[in-house]
RNA sequence: CGGGGUAUAGCGCAGUCUGGUAGCGCGCUUGGUUUGGGACCAAGAUGUCGGGAGUUCGAAUCUCUCUACCCCGACCA
């Protein structure tokens, strides 16, 4: 590609509304342009990389026997009503009507459509397992789109769905897909980790997310310092502190703590560590009334954790009696169980209580006295107040012992670029997707599903590969492999000839070249800066000065220094240096 | 959805308080000079000042209203 024929849309200044580096660089390099909130046009430069990511994903999917399909982006409401998701899915589901007033949605995912396809086209266990995938535009009407294509409303996802006659077969495909995902992210040149993930409302034996490690990530990942263990913090188990609970040394006392309801303030006032203060969180319970609708709030439930810890809402909402999703109780509800907002403690509460493992290990702790402006000090479980049911309620923190039994927890930020699930029969049952088994009996198919956020991968790769001058593409997904800068092409016939020949030779060798043939009005500095911003990994500068000695200049985008290379050797050198 | 903010040329911004014919830098066009790191000189083009209504002799500026976008939070397979 010649610069004079290419839509170059580089910007010198950082656009005002881009916060994360990938978004800034994608705009500045001219990869994308915004159309509206969460909607982006892929420019020629960006599309080249996007397509490369897609193709790597395709190759690895095909390699494990998955077959590509392409399903409509617009999906009929009827299918979503069959699975109940038309009503469950919130505002994220973009619902539309056609001219006949029939309801449709723009697909945020395709379980319904693929399961419908399977029920209509699969009839025998002999056809299983079957793994189908597509690379398709998805739409989720995010409450707050941000970070460019990282959390856009319209995005490109590879979604695969597998169908099986039994669990064992699903397990096998799941493992193959896990391996395929590792191959994909390795080929993309990313620093990533598969991590254990919450199986959510779907359930199933296991689920893994694939995270690209980056500071700007929106998820916290817990790692073991001594093993391969990695889990989303949402899921990572906080294990009980080692050893016996320390013995009580203080006596129980009620102390005045006027206007100090926050943990920080109480700890400061009483001169103790926040870890010695018991935090009480009152949440809504599930209604047990006869006529209650599902999801109605009932008697509040009190959760106790250590003052220095954070409640894990995912863990909390799985507790018996706790309303899911977690909702905090109102002041009135807290009063109804004998508590006072800001001063809730375990003594004399008439509510179901849970205590976190670490909080259960406390001795001589400070807690609310259930009276305004009063706290208890020297509180001890069992001596002063019964120990409630002990549960894992909190987020793990750095330094916690790892739940795998080896090492301690370290926490890093990650960008979720892939997620694999064992769906089981949730959708196949709802949509009645059955095949005949060996005995001629109907059998509901077992399913798996496997997503990769293709457009998000592009942003994630930039988050991990950039410097002060721009993007540092790995060769595998670079929009061009080589950039050629011919110096003074307009004056030097020799430079022109050598540059054109190299351009032709590289192209013939299957190497993608960007030659900056812009005229003398575009200074070399601008050409260098543009190439660096665009992240082209290999650069060749051809000049009269070099050619006098039969040399051209080569520089890798990531290298500190330039190299002088004999002109006749440059093609071979590039072929050797480019790793695809 | 709650809180905060912004909207002026392709991009980044000033001008708004205190009303008086629309400005700067970058980019763009033309000509010339320059030529290995975002060049210089000269001449240009580009704006319904987010939309609507109002106040006023006169509104980018004041008032009301709508919209879009951004940030924090809540939400999120």
XYZ file of C-alpha atoms (C1' of nucleotides) in Angstrom:
657
model
C 0.000 0.000 0.000
C 1.209 3.432 -0.899
C 0.623 6.292 1.488
C -0.680 8.415 -1.360
C -3.477 5.917 -1.943
C -4.227 5.142 1.664
C -6.686 6.896 3.950
C -4.218 8.284 6.449
C -6.057 9.806 9.388
C -3.327 10.358 11.942
C -3.757 13.096 14.518
C -1.061 14.944 16.350
C -3.168 15.846 19.347
C -4.882 13.458 21.691
C -8.655 13.660 21.346
C -10.210 15.167 24.461
C -12.682 12.400 25.221
C -10.318 9.418 25.160
C -9.169 8.242 28.570
C -7.337 4.967 28.108
C -4.209 4.672 25.984
C -5.671 2.200 23.484
C -8.597 4.488 22.749
C -6.281 7.488 22.356
C -3.913 5.636 20.049
C -6.667 4.063 17.977
C -8.086 7.524 17.339
C -4.723 9.201 16.812
C -3.393 6.538 14.465
C -6.601 6.673 12.448
C -7.749 3.114 13.158
C -11.237 4.133 14.234
C -13.594 7.078 14.258
C -16.530 7.565 16.562
C -20.019 7.782 15.099
C -21.974 8.009 18.375
C -21.546 6.792 21.947
C -20.237 3.232 21.768
C -20.393 3.113 17.967
C -17.218 3.214 15.906
C -16.272 3.085 12.254
C -13.255 0.925 11.531
C -10.987 2.856 9.187
C -8.806 1.035 6.646
C -5.886 0.937 9.078
C -7.883 -0.480 11.973
C -9.784 -2.913 9.821
C -6.549 -4.539 8.659
C -5.704 -5.438 12.240
C -9.264 -6.432 13.105
C -9.348 -8.841 10.169
C -6.046 -10.362 11.212
C -7.351 -11.058 14.686
C -10.499 -12.582 13.193
C -8.490 -14.796 10.927
C -6.272 -16.125 13.666
C -9.397 -16.912 15.639
C -10.913 -18.644 12.588
C -7.828 -20.717 11.927
C -7.702 -22.004 15.483
C -11.440 -22.669 15.596
C -11.270 -24.610 12.347
C -8.261 -26.519 13.645
C -10.290 -27.963 16.508
C -13.112 -28.911 14.186
C -15.497 -26.020 14.710
C -17.450 -24.922 11.634
C -18.170 -21.354 10.722
C -21.722 -20.143 10.206
C -23.164 -16.653 9.958
C -26.390 -15.983 11.782
C -28.539 -12.860 11.482
C -27.783 -9.981 13.767
C -31.502 -9.256 14.059
C -33.342 -11.941 15.973
C -37.084 -12.539 16.453
C -38.579 -11.923 19.897
C -40.391 -15.278 19.823
C -37.148 -17.198 20.293
C -36.176 -15.050 23.244
C -39.619 -15.522 24.730
C -39.155 -19.286 24.491
C -36.100 -19.135 26.736
C -37.592 -16.419 28.918
C -34.741 -14.065 28.231
C -36.985 -11.565 26.459
C -38.229 -10.700 29.958
C -35.082 -11.362 31.987
C -32.601 -9.444 29.903
C -32.616 -5.818 30.939
C -32.092 -2.632 29.020
C -28.940 -4.036 27.486
C -31.099 -5.915 24.988
C -31.848 -3.572 22.098
C -35.445 -4.258 21.125
C -36.841 -3.076 17.805
C -40.043 -3.426 15.806
C -40.424 -3.921 12.104
C -43.002 -2.182 9.897
C -45.573 -4.830 10.772
C -45.037 -4.103 14.442
C -43.348 -7.453 15.003
C -40.756 -7.474 17.738
C -37.082 -8.213 17.232
C -33.830 -7.571 19.032
C -30.333 -6.881 17.846
C -28.455 -9.908 19.064
C -26.213 -9.401 22.081
C -25.389 -13.131 21.824
C -26.840 -16.040 19.888
C -27.759 -18.958 22.154
C -31.387 -18.829 21.050
C -30.643 -18.708 17.346
C -28.012 -21.425 17.391
C -30.146 -23.710 19.545
C -33.039 -23.197 17.176
C -30.683 -24.089 14.332
C -29.585 -27.204 16.182
C -33.091 -28.412 16.987
C -34.103 -28.062 13.353
C -31.018 -29.623 11.848
C -29.581 -32.137 14.294
C -31.511 -35.319 14.866
C -29.098 -38.062 15.837
C -26.449 -38.560 18.504
C -24.248 -39.687 15.619
C -23.993 -36.081 14.475
C -22.565 -35.050 17.831
C -20.478 -33.421 19.026
C -21.097 -30.458 16.763
C -19.293 -27.171 17.247
C -20.495 -24.123 15.301
C -19.150 -20.605 15.455
C -19.553 -17.228 13.856
C -17.746 -13.923 13.816
C -20.545 -11.410 13.956
C -21.406 -7.923 15.080
C -23.164 -7.934 18.441
C -25.075 -5.169 20.127
C -25.412 -4.565 23.837
C -26.928 -1.303 24.892
C -24.381 -0.745 27.658
C -25.447 1.631 30.385
C -22.138 3.360 30.070
C -20.077 2.647 26.981
C -16.484 3.762 27.489
C -12.853 3.273 26.568
C -13.507 3.222 22.816
C -13.942 -0.246 21.350
C -13.041 -1.796 24.700
C -16.566 -1.349 25.986
C -18.535 -0.334 22.937
C -22.201 -0.986 22.351
C -21.676 -2.465 18.917
C -18.740 -4.835 18.809
C -17.438 -7.894 17.022
C -17.481 -11.181 18.811
C -16.585 -14.699 17.861
C -19.153 -16.904 19.496
C -19.011 -20.690 19.317
C -21.591 -23.173 20.552
C -21.075 -26.892 20.955
C -23.718 -29.626 21.163
C -23.223 -32.948 22.896
C -25.011 -36.129 23.810
C -23.556 -36.111 27.323
C -21.473 -34.256 29.903
C -18.255 -36.172 29.246
C -18.341 -35.181 25.628
C -18.915 -31.534 26.570
C -16.012 -31.721 28.990
C -13.744 -32.922 26.190
C -14.733 -30.131 23.816
C -14.448 -27.614 26.627
C -10.854 -28.661 27.181
C -10.114 -28.491 23.457
C -11.532 -24.998 23.332
C -9.520 -23.990 26.369
C -6.386 -25.130 24.538
C -7.494 -23.413 21.319
C -7.991 -20.167 23.219
C -4.478 -20.420 24.640
C -3.155 -20.922 21.100
C -5.081 -17.915 19.846
C -3.854 -15.526 22.510
C -0.312 -16.841 22.192
C -0.403 -16.281 18.451
C -1.728 -12.788 19.028
C 1.359 -12.150 21.118
C -0.565 -11.202 24.252
C 0.298 -11.604 27.908
C -2.859 -13.355 29.069
C -4.151 -15.740 31.729
C -7.021 -18.177 31.800
C -8.781 -17.575 35.098
C -11.514 -19.372 36.967
C -14.738 -17.450 36.609
C -18.141 -17.289 38.153
C -20.524 -19.613 36.359
C -23.269 -17.115 37.069
C -26.917 -18.001 36.807
C -26.128 -20.649 34.218
C -24.272 -22.936 36.594
C -22.251 -25.770 35.130
C -19.080 -27.502 36.149
C -16.628 -24.765 35.325
C -16.069 -21.580 33.451
C -12.909 -19.771 32.489
C -12.322 -16.206 31.467
C -9.286 -15.266 29.428
C -7.791 -12.004 30.582
C -5.191 -9.801 28.993
C -3.175 -8.329 31.826
C -3.280 -4.521 31.784
C -3.630 -1.740 34.329
C -6.659 -0.365 32.542
C -8.540 -3.649 32.878
C -11.956 -3.564 34.491
C -11.593 -6.852 36.376
C -9.461 -7.833 39.343
C -7.700 -11.152 38.974
C -6.280 -13.050 41.943
C -3.102 -15.056 41.308
C -1.163 -17.452 43.459
C 2.486 -16.539 43.908
C 3.413 -20.223 43.874
C 1.103 -22.028 41.440
C -0.928 -21.609 38.253
C -4.007 -20.710 40.245
C -5.785 -17.632 38.904
C -9.368 -16.610 39.522
C -11.554 -13.597 39.080
C -11.753 -11.818 42.423
C -15.528 -12.207 42.127
C -14.962 -15.910 42.585
C -11.634 -16.359 44.438
C -12.217 -18.014 47.772
C -11.049 -16.184 50.883
C -9.938 -18.970 53.160
C -10.088 -18.894 56.931
C -7.048 -17.530 58.777
C -4.726 -20.237 60.070
C -4.757 -21.361 63.656
C -7.145 -20.859 66.541
C -8.909 -17.629 67.251
C -6.812 -15.602 69.733
C -8.093 -15.738 73.294
C -10.025 -12.834 74.719
C -8.003 -10.456 76.855
C -10.265 -7.448 77.157
C -13.569 -6.981 78.861
C -16.646 -5.901 76.964
C -17.279 -2.175 77.284
C -19.688 0.274 75.750
C -17.983 3.505 74.666
C -19.327 6.748 73.316
C -18.343 7.445 69.710
C -20.311 10.534 68.806
C -20.737 11.124 65.072
C -18.350 8.356 64.129
C -20.182 5.849 62.043
C -17.543 5.039 59.442
C -14.991 2.293 60.080
C -12.137 4.726 59.421
C -13.396 7.246 61.969
C -14.126 4.660 64.640
C -10.705 3.077 64.252
C -9.044 6.454 64.503
C -11.075 7.596 67.493
C -10.448 4.395 69.433
C -6.885 4.081 68.148
C -7.217 0.583 66.746
C -6.535 -0.868 63.293
C -9.513 -1.018 60.905
C -8.960 -4.782 60.892
C -10.033 -4.831 64.577
C -13.370 -3.235 63.758
C -16.347 -5.357 62.766
C -18.226 -4.034 59.737
C -21.928 -4.846 59.556
C -23.716 -4.774 56.203
C -27.473 -5.099 56.228
C -28.964 -6.447 53.018
C -32.452 -7.338 51.927
C -33.571 -10.927 52.339
C -35.814 -13.100 50.215
C -39.462 -12.916 51.073
C -40.866 -16.146 52.451
C -44.462 -14.973 52.343
C -46.926 -17.261 50.571
C -48.002 -14.721 48.007
C -44.513 -13.339 47.389
C -43.319 -12.878 43.839
C -39.868 -14.140 43.055
C -37.384 -11.422 43.960
C -39.546 -9.753 46.599
C -37.611 -8.453 49.562
C -38.132 -10.111 52.954
C -36.532 -9.947 56.371
C -33.131 -8.212 56.266
C -29.955 -10.274 56.662
C -26.843 -8.953 58.406
C -23.384 -9.721 57.069
C -20.316 -9.161 59.249
C -16.871 -8.664 57.777
C -13.642 -7.177 59.005
C -13.371 -3.392 58.731
C -10.470 -3.599 56.293
C -12.283 -6.009 53.966
C -14.793 -5.524 51.181
C -18.055 -7.372 50.716
C -18.147 -9.713 47.729
C -21.679 -9.314 46.452
C -21.541 -12.391 44.258
C -20.692 -14.542 47.244
C -23.294 -12.780 49.366
C -26.180 -13.286 46.974
C -25.596 -17.030 46.952
C -26.263 -17.274 50.702
C -29.595 -18.767 51.766
C -32.032 -16.001 52.678
C -30.202 -13.217 50.824
C -31.943 -11.439 47.976
C -30.193 -11.667 44.634
C -28.965 -9.312 43.322
C -27.774 -7.802 46.567
C -29.688 -4.751 47.750
C -28.783 -2.751 50.808
C -31.440 -2.376 53.466
C -33.076 0.971 54.149
C -32.805 2.820 57.434
C -36.295 1.650 58.403
C -35.455 -1.963 57.655
C -32.340 -1.698 59.795
C -34.415 -0.293 62.647
C -36.907 -3.122 62.281
C -34.251 -5.647 63.320
C -33.005 -3.556 66.210
C -30.130 -1.841 64.468
C -29.115 1.795 64.096
C -27.616 2.832 60.794
C -23.894 3.332 61.227
C -23.847 1.590 64.606
C -24.994 -1.932 63.773
C -23.375 -4.687 65.855
C -24.057 -8.364 66.512
C -25.502 -7.930 70.026
C -29.276 -8.152 70.390
C -30.079 -8.198 66.696
C -33.210 -9.974 65.620
C -32.122 -11.008 62.145
C -30.437 -13.787 60.307
C -26.662 -13.161 60.434
C -23.584 -14.414 58.645
C -19.988 -13.721 59.586
C -17.001 -13.842 57.278
C -14.274 -16.358 58.064
C -11.729 -13.655 58.872
C -14.173 -11.684 60.984
C -15.054 -14.873 62.863
C -11.386 -15.146 63.764
C -11.324 -11.782 65.545
C -10.915 -11.373 69.280
C -11.326 -8.209 71.354
C -12.932 -6.452 68.393
C -14.799 -3.169 68.134
C -18.369 -3.256 66.849
C -21.506 -1.185 66.767
C -23.644 -1.165 69.902
C -26.976 -0.852 68.093
C -27.363 2.543 69.769
C -26.704 5.871 68.145
C -23.174 7.189 68.799
C -22.150 4.073 70.747
C -19.711 1.243 69.995
C -18.601 -1.824 71.943
C -14.927 -2.558 72.552
C -13.349 -5.798 73.732
C -16.070 -7.769 72.018
C -15.582 -11.506 71.684
C -17.503 -14.164 69.815
C -19.170 -16.810 71.970
C -18.246 -15.029 75.209
C -20.271 -11.861 74.520
C -22.360 -12.813 71.539
C -23.137 -16.032 69.732
C -21.054 -16.686 66.626
C -23.350 -16.477 63.582
C -23.078 -18.871 60.694
C -19.572 -18.565 59.216
C -19.267 -18.053 55.454
C -16.929 -16.693 52.799
C -18.268 -13.176 52.314
C -15.375 -10.982 51.287
C -13.132 -10.204 48.346
C -9.673 -11.666 48.622
C -6.921 -9.104 49.086
C -3.240 -9.161 48.160
C -1.289 -11.198 50.688
C -4.122 -13.588 51.546
C -3.142 -17.246 51.480
C -4.064 -18.689 48.085
C -7.088 -21.020 48.076
C -5.049 -23.528 46.071
C -2.994 -24.131 49.192
C 0.254 -22.790 47.780
C 1.650 -19.294 48.054
C -0.162 -16.051 48.612
C -2.580 -13.990 46.547
C -1.428 -11.232 44.257
C -4.019 -9.096 42.455
C -3.692 -7.664 38.958
C -6.064 -5.957 36.596
C -7.268 -7.822 33.530
C -9.266 -7.154 30.366
C -11.693 -9.967 29.702
C -11.180 -10.991 26.076
C -12.608 -14.493 26.175
C -15.004 -16.581 28.207
C -15.803 -20.261 27.942
C -18.819 -21.849 29.588
C -20.425 -25.195 30.058
C -24.031 -24.277 29.477
C -25.518 -27.677 30.124
C -29.135 -27.939 28.990
C -30.437 -24.489 29.920
C -31.157 -23.430 26.336
C -31.591 -26.836 24.716
C -34.257 -27.689 27.258
C -36.099 -24.391 26.904
C -36.064 -24.715 23.131
C -36.589 -28.441 23.111
C -33.418 -29.252 21.187
C -33.244 -33.034 21.213
C -31.598 -35.849 19.308
C -32.253 -39.576 19.365
C -29.687 -41.532 21.389
C -28.315 -45.056 20.822
C -31.503 -46.491 22.255
C -33.783 -44.514 20.006
C -34.847 -42.277 22.860
C -35.116 -38.494 22.874
C -32.265 -36.781 24.623
C -31.853 -33.074 25.291
C -28.487 -31.934 23.987
C -25.847 -30.628 26.362
C -24.243 -27.382 25.276
C -21.116 -25.328 25.686
C -20.486 -21.769 24.592
C -17.268 -19.941 23.903
C -16.798 -16.240 23.213
C -13.948 -14.012 22.154
C -14.350 -10.247 21.994
C -12.553 -9.738 18.703
C -12.743 -5.958 18.597
C -11.880 -5.768 22.279
C -8.776 -7.894 21.620
C -7.494 -5.175 19.291
C -7.771 -2.571 22.060
C -6.342 -4.950 24.650
C -3.324 -5.621 22.437
C -2.616 -1.888 22.288
C -2.996 -1.514 26.041
C -0.180 -4.007 26.338
C 1.946 -2.822 23.433
C 2.614 0.897 23.229
C 5.218 3.531 23.961
C 5.386 7.318 23.934
C 5.456 7.345 20.133
C 2.499 5.093 19.535
C 1.519 1.480 19.011
C 3.959 -1.447 19.041
C 2.153 -4.127 17.058
C 3.158 -7.744 17.298
C 3.913 -8.875 13.706
C 0.920 -11.233 13.663
C -1.655 -8.445 13.871
C 0.229 -5.434 12.549
C -1.727 -3.598 9.833
C 1.451 -3.675 7.722
C 4.620 -5.615 8.369
C 7.085 -3.209 6.820
C 7.155 0.540 6.318
C 9.403 1.967 3.625
C 10.555 5.579 3.766
C 12.232 6.632 0.525
C 14.189 9.829 1.208
C 13.987 12.495 -1.484
C 12.247 10.195 -3.853
C 11.361 13.165 -6.012
C 15.010 13.997 -6.618
C 16.798 10.678 -6.620
C 16.056 8.247 -9.373
C 18.144 5.633 -7.619
C 16.199 5.915 -4.362
C 12.984 5.588 -6.288
C 14.176 2.501 -8.132
C 15.451 0.729 -5.029
C 12.316 1.578 -3.061
C 9.994 0.423 -5.838
C 11.934 -2.787 -6.268
C 11.883 -3.541 -2.554
C 8.175 -2.760 -2.458
C 7.539 -5.177 -5.316
C 9.811 -7.891 -3.925
C 8.301 -7.757 -0.452
C 4.774 -7.773 -1.837
C 5.620 -10.762 -4.012
C 6.959 -12.509 -0.914
C 3.611 -12.059 0.807
C 4.837 -9.322 3.122
C 2.504 -6.388 3.601
C 4.210 -3.098 2.928
C 3.304 0.496 3.576
C 5.446 2.800 1.458
C 5.322 6.451 2.368
C 5.552 7.949 -1.105
C 4.066 11.287 -0.098
C 5.784 14.156 -1.875
C 8.342 16.638 -0.696
C 5.734 18.608 1.208
C 5.649 15.823 3.758
C 8.860 15.907 5.724
C 10.697 12.749 6.751
C 9.933 13.522 10.380
C 6.207 13.350 9.698
C 6.606 10.038 7.892
C 8.620 8.533 10.727
C 6.169 9.796 13.325
C 3.153 8.440 11.432
C 4.722 5.005 11.045
C 5.581 4.871 14.713
C 2.116 5.980 15.707
C 0.577 3.329 13.453
C 2.888 0.773 15.022
C 4.392 -0.687 11.868
C 6.903 -3.159 13.319
C 9.693 -2.976 10.713
C 11.002 0.126 8.972
C 13.349 0.502 6.034
C 14.759 3.897 5.100
C 16.221 4.231 1.622
C 18.427 7.250 0.927
C 21.094 8.423 -1.481
C 23.479 8.671 1.420
C 23.094 4.980 2.230
C 22.927 3.774 -1.336
C 26.335 5.305 -2.044
C 27.727 2.540 0.135
C 25.156 0.028 -1.073
C 23.288 0.185 2.246
C 19.754 0.761 3.445
C 18.710 1.425 7.005
C 16.614 -1.022 8.994
C 14.964 -0.391 12.324
C 12.583 -2.539 14.298
C 9.847 -0.503 15.958
C 10.765 -1.972 19.334
C 14.539 -1.655 18.888
C 16.609 1.205 20.233
C 19.014 1.373 17.323
C 19.039 1.427 13.564
C 21.074 -1.052 11.534
C 22.868 -0.459 8.232
C 22.102 -3.380 5.932
C 23.513 -4.167 2.505
C 20.720 -3.346 0.051
C 20.790 -6.826 -1.455
C 20.323 -8.431 1.965
C 17.315 -6.471 3.177
C 14.650 -8.754 1.717
C 16.143 -11.832 3.346
C 16.622 -9.983 6.608
C 13.000 -8.897 6.706
C 11.765 -12.356 5.879
C 13.818 -13.642 8.768
C 12.800 -10.948 11.257
C 9.073 -11.017 10.609
C 7.498 -13.681 12.736
C 3.973 -14.559 11.774
C -30.708 5.562 36.445
C -28.158 9.187 40.334
C -24.162 12.950 40.693
C -20.712 16.230 37.998
C -19.086 18.481 33.447
C -18.786 19.903 28.259
C -20.827 21.545 23.362
C -17.316 27.667 19.158
C -13.627 25.430 11.758
C -11.311 18.590 10.506
C -8.475 18.280 15.678
C -7.007 20.917 20.329
C -8.726 25.332 22.531
C -9.686 30.994 23.776
C -13.775 34.346 23.661
C -19.276 33.832 27.632
C -18.559 36.676 33.979
C -19.158 42.506 31.819
C -24.190 41.610 24.899
C -21.755 45.401 19.895
C -20.145 41.956 12.711
C -15.912 35.056 15.027
C -10.440 34.225 17.134
C -5.585 31.236 18.142
C -2.457 26.750 17.332
C -2.336 22.363 14.433
C -4.298 20.405 9.945
C -6.094 21.732 4.739
C -5.344 24.596 -0.425
C -1.860 27.482 -3.774
C 3.130 29.375 -4.866
C 8.184 29.543 -3.413
C 12.355 27.952 -0.305
C 13.987 23.676 2.554
C 15.176 18.178 2.685
C 17.362 12.227 7.808
C 12.858 13.425 13.029
C 6.403 16.541 13.482
C 10.479 22.808 8.383
C 10.155 28.175 6.682
C 7.939 32.475 3.951
C 3.728 34.355 1.451
C -1.302 34.097 -0.040
C -5.920 31.538 0.895
C -10.392 28.275 2.094
C -13.368 26.369 6.042
C -18.217 28.221 11.311
C -26.320 27.478 10.763
C -20.858 29.340 17.999
C -25.319 21.706 19.467
C -31.158 22.616 18.326
C -35.568 25.509 19.515
C -37.990 29.488 21.979
C -37.463 34.106 24.557
C -35.254 39.057 26.400
C -32.877 43.088 23.513
C -31.962 48.130 18.682
C -28.392 44.047 18.770
C -27.103 37.333 21.618
C -21.509 32.567 21.024
C -22.347 35.754 25.483
C -28.477 36.743 29.360
C -33.268 33.431 30.350
C -36.114 28.960 29.444
C -36.134 24.335 27.080
C -34.562 20.126 24.332
C -30.490 17.148 22.565
C -25.733 15.037 22.200
C -21.171 13.749 24.315
C -17.639 12.916 28.486
C -16.342 11.689 33.736
C -17.641 9.263 38.749
C -21.100 5.792 40.679
C -24.895 2.008 40.106
C -25.437 -1.791 36.251
C -23.097 -5.493 33.084
C -22.719 -13.144 29.151
